Tab-separated table of C-alpha atoms and ligand atoms in Angstrom:
chain	number	residue	atom	x	y	z
A	11	MET	CA	52.831	-72.968	76.398
A	12	ALA	CA	54.086	-69.572	75.323
A	13	LEU	CA	52.219	-66.742	76.952
A	14	ALA	CA	51.264	-63.673	74.998
A	15	ARG	CA	48.847	-61.907	77.217
A	16	ARG	CA	48.944	-58.589	75.424
A	17	THR	CA	47.871	-60.315	72.219
A	18	ALA	CA	44.870	-61.752	73.962
A	19	LEU	CA	44.047	-58.328	75.327
A	20	GLY	CA	44.215	-56.875	71.841
A	21	ILE	CA	41.792	-59.418	70.448
A	22	LEU	CA	39.340	-58.825	73.257
A	23	GLY	CA	38.674	-55.201	74.040
A	24	ALA	CA	35.973	-53.645	71.930
A	25	GLY	CA	32.810	-55.494	71.205
A	26	LEU	CA	32.759	-57.896	74.114
A	27	PHE	CA	29.184	-56.811	74.618
A	28	GLY	CA	28.199	-57.144	70.987
A	29	GLY	CA	29.255	-53.549	70.498
A	30	ALA	CA	26.670	-52.342	72.959
A	31	LEU	CA	28.507	-51.777	76.133
A	32	LEU	CA	31.975	-51.008	77.342
A	33	GLY	CA	33.165	-49.700	80.636
A	34	ARG	CA	36.884	-50.271	80.640
A	35	GLY	CA	38.529	-47.741	82.905
A	36	ARG	CA	41.490	-45.888	81.543
A	37	PRO	CA	44.632	-47.306	83.045
A	38	GLY	CA	45.745	-44.888	85.731
A	39	ALA	CA	49.108	-43.269	86.014
A	40	GLU	CA	50.417	-46.193	88.035
A	41	PRO	CA	51.181	-49.351	86.090
A	42	GLY	CA	48.842	-52.192	86.896
A	43	LEU	CA	46.166	-49.810	88.143
A	44	VAL	CA	42.793	-49.662	86.431
A	45	THR	CA	40.578	-46.797	87.482
A	46	MET	CA	36.852	-46.599	86.963
A	47	GLU	CA	34.130	-44.350	88.187
A	48	PHE	CA	30.407	-44.856	88.158
A	49	ASP	CA	27.318	-44.164	90.211
A	50	ALA	CA	24.165	-46.067	90.962
A	51	ALA	CA	21.327	-43.792	89.888
A	52	PRO	CA	17.808	-43.815	88.432
A	53	HIS	CA	17.536	-43.719	84.633
A	54	ARG	CA	15.004	-44.476	81.965
A	55	VAL	CA	15.738	-47.456	79.734
A	56	SER	CA	14.147	-48.233	76.358
A	57	LEU	CA	12.951	-51.816	76.617
A	58	LEU	CA	10.542	-53.600	74.314
A	59	GLY	CA	8.878	-50.354	73.232
A	60	ARG	CA	8.641	-48.866	76.710
A	61	GLU	CA	10.582	-46.181	78.534
A	62	VAL	CA	11.110	-47.932	81.830
A	63	PRO	CA	12.453	-46.243	84.975
A	64	MET	CA	15.251	-48.373	86.420
A	65	TRP	CA	18.224	-48.094	88.738
A	66	LEU	CA	21.507	-48.442	86.892
A	67	TYR	CA	25.258	-48.495	87.355
A	68	GLY	CA	26.890	-45.841	85.198
A	69	GLY	CA	23.608	-45.266	83.342
A	70	ARG	CA	23.953	-48.674	81.658
A	71	PHE	CA	21.837	-51.781	81.690
A	72	PRO	CA	23.545	-54.033	82.604
A	73	GLY	CA	26.254	-52.087	84.429
A	74	PRO	CA	29.654	-51.322	82.873
A	75	ALA	CA	32.002	-54.287	82.440
A	76	ILE	CA	34.870	-54.297	84.901
A	77	GLU	CA	37.813	-55.721	82.966
A	78	LEU	CA	41.054	-56.617	84.666
A	79	ALA	CA	44.068	-58.783	84.029
A	80	GLU	CA	45.472	-61.001	86.767
A	81	GLY	CA	47.745	-58.865	88.912
A	82	GLU	CA	45.959	-55.631	88.082
A	83	THR	CA	44.376	-53.453	90.738
A	84	LEU	CA	40.966	-51.905	90.321
A	85	ARG	CA	40.246	-48.540	91.893
A	86	LEU	CA	36.563	-47.863	91.507
A	87	ALA	CA	35.085	-44.562	92.639
A	88	PHE	CA	31.465	-45.352	93.296
A	89	GLY	CA	28.654	-42.944	94.112
A	90	ASN	CA	25.186	-43.613	95.465
A	91	ARG	CA	22.515	-41.438	93.867
A	92	LEU	CA	19.675	-43.738	94.894
A	93	PRO	CA	17.084	-43.058	97.577
A	94	HIS	CA	18.291	-46.268	99.327
A	95	PRO	CA	21.595	-47.058	101.010
A	96	THR	CA	23.617	-49.402	98.824
A	97	ASN	CA	27.080	-50.914	98.304
A	98	LEU	CA	28.948	-53.282	95.981
A	99	HIS	CA	29.753	-56.968	96.217
A	100	PHE	CA	32.205	-58.555	93.769
A	101	HIS	CA	30.576	-61.944	93.449
A	102	GLY	CA	32.869	-64.958	93.278
A	103	MET	CA	36.132	-63.087	93.487
A	104	HIS	CA	38.823	-64.433	95.762
A	105	ILE	CA	39.745	-61.065	97.298
A	106	PRO	CA	39.665	-59.812	100.889
A	107	PRO	CA	36.215	-59.455	102.497
A	108	THR	CA	37.621	-56.528	104.467
A	109	GLY	CA	38.864	-52.955	104.021
A	110	SER	CA	37.840	-51.357	100.747
A	111	ALA	CA	37.797	-54.656	98.844
A	112	ASP	CA	34.804	-57.040	98.869
A	113	ASN	CA	33.526	-55.725	102.176
A	114	ILE	CA	29.768	-55.969	102.442
A	115	TYR	CA	29.872	-54.057	105.735
A	116	ILE	CA	30.588	-50.930	103.740
A	117	GLN	CA	27.207	-49.248	103.477
A	118	ILE	CA	26.885	-46.100	101.442
A	119	PRO	CA	24.039	-43.737	102.370
A	120	PRO	CA	22.179	-41.871	99.642
A	121	GLY	CA	24.263	-39.038	98.226
A	122	GLU	CA	27.594	-40.416	99.426
A	123	ARG	CA	30.582	-41.988	97.699
A	124	PHE	CA	33.082	-44.742	98.379
A	125	THR	CA	36.210	-45.871	96.545
A	126	TYR	CA	36.638	-49.630	96.277
A	127	GLU	CA	40.064	-51.057	95.598
A	128	PHE	CA	41.318	-54.605	95.153
A	129	THR	CA	43.772	-56.672	93.155
A	130	ALA	CA	42.836	-59.649	91.001
A	131	GLY	CA	45.302	-62.284	92.153
A	132	PRO	CA	47.098	-64.943	90.114
A	133	GLY	CA	44.830	-67.786	89.041
A	134	THR	CA	41.662	-65.693	89.211
A	135	ALA	CA	41.100	-65.277	85.470
A	136	GLY	CA	37.431	-65.776	84.746
A	137	THR	CA	33.943	-64.336	84.723
A	138	TYR	CA	32.356	-62.749	87.772
A	139	TRP	CA	29.797	-60.067	88.477
A	140	TYR	CA	28.922	-57.293	90.880
A	141	HIS	CA	25.703	-56.389	92.586
A	142	PRO	CA	24.472	-54.617	95.747
A	143	HIS	CA	24.634	-56.392	99.110
A	144	CYS	CA	22.765	-54.078	101.478
A	145	HIS	CA	20.691	-56.494	103.542
A	146	GLU	CA	16.952	-56.542	102.848
A	147	LEU	CA	17.451	-54.255	99.864
A	148	VAL	CA	19.408	-56.640	97.670
A	149	ALA	CA	16.522	-58.246	95.816
A	150	ARG	CA	14.766	-55.011	94.930
A	151	GLN	CA	17.933	-53.202	93.924
A	152	MET	CA	18.901	-56.092	91.651
A	153	TRP	CA	15.414	-56.312	90.189
A	154	TYR	CA	15.466	-52.562	89.501
A	155	GLY	CA	18.580	-53.074	87.347
A	156	LEU	CA	21.695	-53.088	89.523
A	157	SER	CA	24.210	-55.684	88.375
A	158	GLY	CA	27.161	-55.797	86.030
A	159	PRO	CA	29.825	-58.182	84.729
A	160	ILE	CA	33.453	-58.610	85.769
A	161	LEU	CA	36.039	-60.172	83.550
A	162	VAL	CA	39.521	-61.140	84.658
A	163	ARG	CA	41.999	-62.227	82.012
A	164	GLY	CA	44.960	-64.493	82.583
A	165	PRO	CA	47.663	-66.434	80.800
A	166	LEU	CA	45.341	-69.238	79.666
A	167	ASP	CA	43.337	-66.800	77.561
A	168	ALA	CA	46.303	-66.556	75.221
A	169	MET	CA	46.115	-70.171	74.079
A	170	PRO	CA	45.320	-70.064	70.371
A	171	GLU	CA	42.089	-72.079	70.668
A	172	LEU	CA	40.729	-69.417	72.998
A	173	ALA	CA	42.492	-66.271	71.833
A	174	ALA	CA	41.046	-66.466	68.329
A	175	ALA	CA	37.471	-67.085	69.462
A	176	ASP	CA	34.881	-64.327	69.462
A	177	ASP	CA	34.828	-63.600	73.197
A	178	ARG	CA	31.514	-62.255	74.509
A	179	LEU	CA	29.976	-61.456	77.858
A	180	LEU	CA	26.307	-62.392	78.199
A	181	VAL	CA	24.566	-60.923	81.209
A	182	LEU	CA	21.320	-62.867	81.456
A	183	ARG	CA	18.239	-61.929	83.420
A	184	ASP	CA	14.492	-61.952	83.252
A	185	ILE	CA	12.256	-58.928	83.534
A	186	ALA	CA	8.545	-58.157	83.794
A	187	PHE	CA	6.529	-55.005	83.313
A	188	GLU	CA	3.348	-53.445	84.565
A	189	GLY	CA	2.501	-50.998	81.822
A	190	GLU	CA	5.465	-48.640	81.484
A	191	ARG	CA	7.066	-49.673	84.776
A	192	LEU	CA	8.931	-52.650	86.128
A	193	ALA	CA	6.572	-55.097	87.781
A	194	GLY	CA	6.273	-54.396	91.508
A	195	TYR	CA	6.669	-56.942	94.286
A	196	THR	CA	3.884	-59.154	95.577
A	197	VAL	CA	3.826	-61.275	98.741
A	198	ASN	CA	4.293	-64.322	96.576
A	199	ASP	CA	7.469	-62.853	95.018
A	200	TRP	CA	9.010	-62.651	98.471
A	201	HIS	CA	8.272	-66.304	98.982
A	202	LYS	CA	9.365	-67.870	95.728
A	203	GLY	CA	11.714	-65.202	94.373
A	204	LYS	CA	10.839	-62.646	91.723
A	205	GLU	CA	10.742	-63.721	88.088
A	206	GLY	CA	9.766	-62.128	84.815
A	207	ASP	CA	8.430	-63.341	81.513
A	208	TYR	CA	11.042	-61.850	79.176
A	209	LEU	CA	14.665	-63.000	79.131
A	210	LEU	CA	17.241	-60.386	78.179
A	211	VAL	CA	20.832	-60.717	76.978
A	212	ASN	CA	22.848	-57.637	77.965
A	213	GLY	CA	19.593	-55.745	78.331
A	214	ALA	CA	18.410	-56.641	74.819
A	215	TYR	CA	15.503	-58.844	73.835
A	216	GLN	CA	16.410	-61.592	71.370
A	217	PRO	CA	19.399	-59.797	69.829
A	218	GLU	CA	21.069	-61.032	66.651
A	219	TRP	CA	24.833	-60.938	66.692
A	220	ARG	CA	27.120	-61.092	63.677
A	221	MET	CA	29.959	-63.199	64.942
A	222	ARG	CA	33.571	-62.458	64.036
A	223	ALA	CA	35.260	-65.844	64.264
A	224	GLY	CA	34.646	-69.508	63.571
A	225	SER	CA	33.975	-70.160	67.244
A	226	ALA	CA	32.374	-68.144	69.984
A	227	ARG	CA	33.396	-68.079	73.610
A	228	LEU	CA	30.278	-67.181	75.518
A	229	ARG	CA	30.665	-66.055	79.106
A	230	LEU	CA	27.223	-66.614	80.544
A	231	ILE	CA	26.247	-64.906	83.803
A	232	ASN	CA	22.892	-65.497	85.437
A	233	VAL	CA	22.150	-62.241	87.271
A	234	ALA	CA	18.450	-63.030	87.700
A	235	ASN	CA	16.945	-62.824	91.174
A	236	ALA	CA	15.342	-66.264	91.006
A	237	ARG	CA	15.109	-67.529	87.424
A	238	HIS	CA	17.015	-70.761	86.821
A	239	LEU	CA	18.294	-70.978	83.251
A	240	ARG	CA	18.362	-74.299	81.485
A	241	LEU	CA	20.418	-73.337	78.463
A	242	ALA	CA	20.927	-75.225	75.228
A	243	LEU	CA	21.785	-74.542	71.607
A	244	SER	CA	19.419	-74.896	68.686
A	245	ASP	CA	19.452	-78.103	66.613
A	246	ARG	CA	20.610	-79.982	69.700
A	247	ARG	CA	24.170	-78.962	69.051
A	248	PRO	CA	26.594	-79.779	71.847
A	249	LEU	CA	28.011	-76.964	73.908
A	250	PHE	CA	31.545	-77.198	75.158
A	251	LEU	CA	31.843	-76.106	78.745
A	252	ILE	CA	35.256	-74.630	79.591
A	253	ALA	CA	34.648	-72.755	82.855
A	254	LEU	CA	32.207	-72.681	85.756
A	255	ASP	CA	31.678	-69.866	88.233
A	256	GLY	CA	34.612	-67.981	86.841
A	257	GLN	CA	37.240	-70.662	86.925
A	258	PHE	CA	38.474	-72.796	84.057
A	259	LEU	CA	37.847	-76.525	84.067
A	260	GLU	CA	40.660	-78.970	83.387
A	261	ARG	CA	39.421	-79.697	79.884
A	262	PRO	CA	36.305	-78.906	77.849
A	263	VAL	CA	33.243	-80.957	78.714
A	264	ASP	CA	30.713	-81.596	76.014
A	265	LEU	CA	27.127	-81.180	77.139
A	266	GLU	CA	23.672	-81.025	75.649
A	267	GLU	CA	22.474	-78.360	78.070
A	268	ILE	CA	23.537	-76.571	81.176
A	269	LEU	CA	21.554	-75.383	84.178
A	270	LEU	CA	22.601	-71.998	85.532
A	271	ALA	CA	21.079	-71.198	88.912
A	272	PRO	CA	20.961	-67.554	89.986
A	273	ALA	CA	24.489	-66.106	90.370
A	274	GLN	CA	26.210	-68.979	88.579
A	275	ARG	CA	28.402	-68.481	85.531
A	276	ALA	CA	29.519	-70.793	82.758
A	277	GLU	CA	31.758	-70.301	79.777
A	278	ILE	CA	31.029	-72.299	76.681
A	279	LEU	CA	32.655	-72.641	73.296
A	280	VAL	CA	30.317	-72.708	70.328
A	281	PRO	CA	31.842	-73.857	67.032
A	282	PHE	CA	30.130	-72.636	63.852
A	283	GLU	CA	30.432	-75.816	61.858
A	284	ASP	CA	28.084	-75.411	58.956
A	285	GLY	CA	27.713	-71.641	58.664
A	286	ARG	CA	24.132	-71.798	59.877
A	287	PRO	CA	22.835	-69.401	62.544
A	288	ILE	CA	22.794	-70.799	66.064
A	289	GLU	CA	20.295	-69.833	68.708
A	290	LEU	CA	20.803	-69.904	72.433
A	291	LEU	CA	17.674	-71.381	74.001
A	292	ALA	CA	16.240	-71.454	77.506
A	293	ARG	CA	14.264	-74.619	78.151
A	294	HIS	CA	11.555	-74.801	80.746
A	295	TYR	CA	12.842	-75.723	84.167
A	296	ASN	CA	10.800	-76.679	87.205
A	297	ARG	CA	12.436	-75.319	90.348
A	298	GLY	CA	9.715	-76.369	92.729
A	299	ALA	CA	7.902	-73.030	92.494
A	300	PRO	CA	5.478	-71.840	89.843
A	301	THR	CA	7.523	-69.993	87.244
A	302	PRO	CA	6.031	-67.495	84.780
A	303	ARG	CA	6.185	-68.870	81.270
A	304	LEU	CA	8.810	-67.162	79.100
A	305	ARG	CA	7.788	-65.258	75.996
A	306	ASN	CA	11.171	-65.834	74.377
A	307	ARG	CA	11.494	-68.410	71.692
A	308	PHE	CA	15.244	-67.950	71.963
A	309	LEU	CA	17.613	-65.674	73.896
A	310	LEU	CA	20.080	-64.801	71.209
A	311	ARG	CA	20.761	-65.599	67.567
A	312	MET	CA	24.361	-65.823	66.396
A	313	LEU	CA	25.130	-65.352	62.709
A	314	PRO	CA	28.484	-66.911	61.860
A	315	PRO	CA	30.814	-65.069	59.482
A	316	PRO	CA	30.734	-66.521	55.971
A	317	GLY	CA	33.321	-69.138	55.104
A	318	THR	CA	34.701	-69.571	58.591
A	319	ARG	CA	35.868	-72.778	60.125
A	320	PRO	CA	35.562	-73.587	63.808
A	321	LEU	CA	38.663	-73.445	65.954
A	322	PRO	CA	39.994	-76.668	67.413
A	323	LEU	CA	38.947	-77.268	70.999
A	324	PRO	CA	41.661	-76.800	73.587
A	325	ASP	CA	42.547	-80.153	75.087
A	326	ARG	CA	43.929	-78.895	78.379
A	327	LEU	CA	42.790	-75.939	80.373
A	328	ALA	CA	43.613	-75.295	84.027
A	329	GLU	CA	45.250	-77.557	86.578
A	330	ILE	CA	42.755	-78.049	89.413
A	331	PRO	CA	44.245	-79.485	92.583
A	332	LYS	CA	42.500	-82.486	94.053
A	333	LEU	CA	41.606	-81.630	97.638
A	334	ASP	CA	42.081	-84.431	100.139
A	335	PRO	CA	38.939	-84.868	102.273
A	336	THR	CA	40.891	-86.695	104.987
A	337	ARG	CA	42.680	-83.393	105.622
A	338	ALA	CA	39.375	-81.692	106.435
A	339	ARG	CA	39.401	-81.798	110.225
A	340	VAL	CA	36.466	-79.423	110.567
A	341	GLN	CA	33.134	-80.649	109.334
A	342	ARG	CA	30.006	-78.569	109.328
A	343	ARG	CA	26.447	-78.974	108.338
A	344	PHE	CA	24.130	-76.454	106.738
A	345	ASP	CA	20.475	-77.425	106.647
A	346	LEU	CA	18.391	-75.280	104.340
A	347	SER	CA	14.695	-74.808	104.865
A	348	MET	CA	12.370	-71.961	104.010
A	349	PHE	CA	14.330	-68.775	104.789
A	350	LEU	CA	16.419	-70.554	107.406
A	351	ILE	CA	19.883	-72.060	107.595
A	352	ASN	CA	20.268	-74.531	110.468
A	353	GLY	CA	16.929	-73.351	111.773
A	354	ARG	CA	18.084	-69.763	112.146
A	355	ARG	CA	17.255	-66.593	110.372
A	356	TYR	CA	20.089	-64.205	109.555
A	357	ARG	CA	21.024	-61.726	112.227
A	358	TYR	CA	23.380	-58.935	111.282
A	359	GLY	CA	26.798	-59.416	112.861
A	360	ARG	CA	26.068	-62.733	114.639
A	361	ALA	CA	28.885	-65.202	113.921
A	362	ASP	CA	27.175	-68.399	112.755
A	363	VAL	CA	30.465	-70.010	111.784
A	364	ARG	CA	33.842	-69.322	113.387
A	365	ALA	CA	36.720	-70.786	111.453
A	366	ARG	CA	40.453	-70.728	111.169
A	367	LEU	CA	42.364	-69.260	108.294
A	368	GLY	CA	44.201	-71.907	106.287
A	369	GLU	CA	41.913	-74.812	107.233
A	370	LEU	CA	40.337	-77.101	104.715
A	371	GLU	CA	36.742	-77.690	105.825
A	372	LEU	CA	34.107	-80.180	104.751
A	373	TRP	CA	30.639	-78.688	104.529
A	374	ARG	CA	27.529	-80.829	104.176
A	375	VAL	CA	24.660	-78.793	102.779
A	376	ARG	CA	21.175	-80.274	102.582
A	377	ASN	CA	18.002	-78.871	101.112
A	378	PHE	CA	14.986	-79.719	103.271
A	379	GLY	CA	12.738	-77.324	101.369
A	380	THR	CA	10.357	-77.873	98.502
A	381	MET	CA	12.106	-75.403	96.221
A	382	ASP	CA	15.560	-75.291	94.665
A	383	HIS	CA	18.075	-73.168	96.590
A	384	PRO	CA	21.441	-72.030	95.190
A	385	PHE	CA	23.901	-71.928	98.117
A	386	HIS	CA	26.671	-69.353	97.837
A	387	LEU	CA	29.795	-68.601	99.869
A	388	HIS	CA	31.729	-65.354	99.521
A	389	THR	CA	35.524	-65.028	99.297
A	390	TRP	CA	36.581	-68.712	99.277
A	391	PRO	CA	35.787	-70.821	96.192
A	392	PHE	CA	35.149	-74.478	96.974
A	393	GLN	CA	34.976	-77.846	95.245
A	394	ILE	CA	32.019	-80.189	95.275
A	395	ARG	CA	33.171	-83.498	96.727
A	396	ARG	CA	29.901	-85.330	96.309
A	397	HIS	CA	26.438	-84.443	95.147
A	398	ASN	CA	23.850	-86.878	96.504
A	399	ARG	CA	26.728	-89.174	97.468
A	400	ARG	CA	28.155	-89.300	93.971
A	401	PRO	CA	31.405	-87.599	92.997
A	402	PRO	CA	30.921	-84.982	90.272
A	403	ALA	CA	31.820	-85.927	86.704
A	404	PHE	CA	34.666	-83.426	86.622
A	405	ARG	CA	36.556	-81.205	89.041
A	406	ALA	CA	35.691	-77.527	89.248
A	407	TRP	CA	35.974	-74.539	91.542
A	408	ARG	CA	32.560	-73.179	92.437
A	409	ASP	CA	31.154	-70.323	94.470
A	410	THR	CA	27.470	-71.221	94.147
A	411	VAL	CA	26.094	-74.742	94.292
A	412	HIS	CA	22.598	-75.587	93.217
A	413	LEU	CA	20.448	-77.877	95.373
A	414	ARG	CA	17.162	-79.389	94.360
A	415	PRO	CA	14.692	-80.372	97.097
A	416	GLY	CA	16.167	-83.312	99.005
A	417	ASP	CA	19.667	-82.775	97.642
A	418	GLU	CA	22.776	-83.122	99.726
A	419	VAL	CA	26.160	-81.775	98.669
A	420	GLU	CA	29.513	-82.144	100.329
A	421	LEU	CA	31.821	-79.221	99.747
A	422	LEU	CA	35.544	-78.994	100.311
A	423	VAL	CA	36.190	-75.421	101.380
A	424	PRO	CA	39.773	-74.188	101.684
A	425	LEU	CA	39.608	-71.062	103.817
A	426	ARG	CA	42.728	-69.603	102.316
A	427	ASP	CA	44.497	-66.269	102.077
A	428	PHE	CA	41.975	-63.799	103.443
A	429	PRO	CA	40.703	-63.591	107.020
A	430	GLY	CA	37.592	-61.632	107.827
A	431	ARG	CA	33.857	-61.659	108.306
A	432	THR	CA	31.533	-62.344	105.408
A	433	LEU	CA	28.441	-64.249	104.316
A	434	PHE	CA	27.017	-67.471	102.947
A	435	HIS	CA	23.446	-67.496	101.719
A	436	CYS	CA	20.817	-68.668	99.318
A	437	HIS	CA	21.210	-66.700	96.085
A	438	ILE	CA	17.553	-66.439	95.342
A	439	ALA	CA	17.815	-62.767	96.139
A	440	GLU	CA	14.493	-62.600	97.978
A	441	HIS	CA	15.431	-65.597	100.139
A	442	GLY	CA	18.685	-63.918	101.142
A	443	ASP	CA	16.800	-60.740	102.055
A	444	ARG	CA	14.298	-62.768	104.048
A	445	GLY	CA	17.143	-64.129	106.171
A	446	MET	CA	18.337	-67.308	104.444
A	447	MET	CA	21.886	-66.251	105.161
A	448	GLY	CA	24.600	-66.594	107.760
A	449	THR	CA	27.861	-65.013	108.815
A	450	ILE	CA	31.263	-66.672	108.758
A	451	GLU	CA	34.237	-65.288	110.623
A	452	VAL	CA	37.660	-66.529	109.608
A	453	THR	CA	40.611	-65.572	111.753
A	454	ALA	CA	44.259	-66.551	111.936
A	455	ASN	CA	44.400	-66.804	115.728
A	456	ASP	CA	40.829	-67.287	117.034
A	457	ALA	CA	40.804	-63.720	118.397
A	458	PRO	CA	37.283	-62.317	118.015
A	459	LEU	CA	36.769	-59.762	115.278
A	460	ALA	CA	35.703	-56.242	116.102
A	461	PRO	CA	31.941	-55.896	115.706
A	462	PRO	CA	30.737	-54.623	112.357
A	463	PRO	CA	29.499	-51.042	112.026
A	464	PRO	CA	25.856	-50.440	112.874
A	465	PRO	CA	23.631	-51.458	109.999
A	466	ILE	CA	22.078	-48.755	107.869
A	467	CYS	CA	20.472	-51.002	105.284
A	468	PHE	CA	17.243	-52.729	106.349
A	469	ALA	CA	15.417	-49.796	104.824
A	470	PRO	CA	11.630	-49.701	104.979
A	471	GLY	CA	9.723	-51.835	102.544
A	472	GLY	CA	7.838	-50.705	99.507
A	473	ASP	CA	6.719	-52.956	96.710
A	474	ARG	CA	7.608	-50.506	93.997
A	475	MET	CA	10.643	-48.539	93.050
A	476	PRO	CA	10.672	-45.413	95.207
A	477	ARG	CA	10.616	-42.086	93.414
A	478	LEU	CA	13.549	-39.788	94.001
A	479	PRO	CA	13.265	-37.772	97.213
B	6	C2O	CU1	26.176	-62.634	94.686
B	6	C2O	CU2	26.348	-62.618	98.703
B	6	C2O	O1	26.293	-62.649	96.713
B	7	CU	CU1	28.788	-63.335	96.539
B	8	CU	CU1	16.455	-70.063	98.504
């Protein structure tokens, strides 16, 4: 296939957010370098007729889109103007968990700045997101508005079936209000995870988009703290899944609906066959915890351009290597129960897993709880070998796997490229903050890692957004 990356870049660019949002950094003086600058700071946001105080990246809700091409380096000058310590995590990206890359041990006190820098490697094209990872503050900071999308483009995006589609980022989350403010936390929220009764797309309630091509490529990102999204199209139209958790599948898979647990992403192609508007719907989903009923009848309405014809579906996408489970010499087990992994609550800096760089490991994760738990590993994408003893219907790279109560998944985890210390955890943000998380240390030579810096997160509680000091 001929590659014409620059063409693909030209077709993308403006309007990825339905015209609402763009945060592309100007390319720096050095080729291949993309520079951006934004702060986390309090702002007021107009939402459903209210002026709501929130915490935002770059004054935008959701945060500015980080857009990179494979091989490009991001240099992001980040400032903390919040009354909490905070930091950034680049969710799902296969980049070092150390230095100034995806290092969650960087903790930025109020009033200070830090410059993150990393390179999107070959084969990383896809949809990711960023959010804070300051322990015990993650859930509230996300609920208050801190998250944003990341898009990495690669050679596959230039294939005509994809390049001509109307490519859109959809940052999905729920929200709830108490009068003019965001709803505060209750004890129950800490148990089941905080949910709201309105679902927003890129910070907008039930937007209508005029589409620009005969097919849409929707990059769906669930940035909600706890809301599981069971997504479908109106009129029971099929959706064509082309990527999961950032990475392309081998070929499109045609589905009636898709379940996106918190932190998961999916890319779907939506052909506009008959010129009729198409709505994106969220069906009710029971995750083993009482869930506030949504007020939305739909999330988004897409109006196809007149007289357009859908693009053909691509028949091949990425090549996904089949991992050989007999090569996995290290097997581990991760038993999930309420706020615990293997019976333990997270302790900062304690190595729960010590592993060797370059190993392929087999992880058996089981959910002994009564609620769904999305299990997430930083830095090293994995493949699901079996879910409840059955092989998955198609191969995919994942970074977050969703487990219903009683579920058991077997994951093949290649610990490749990047040594360091990082985390695995439940991605219901409140569960992570309550300690449903562990530390993995990956080294090339079994030498112990230097201890992490003293923690400055773990800030005092508070059920409501603190006012500025
Ligand atoms: Cu979205 Cu520790 O991750
Ligand atoms: Cu992550
Ligand atoms: Cu959980």
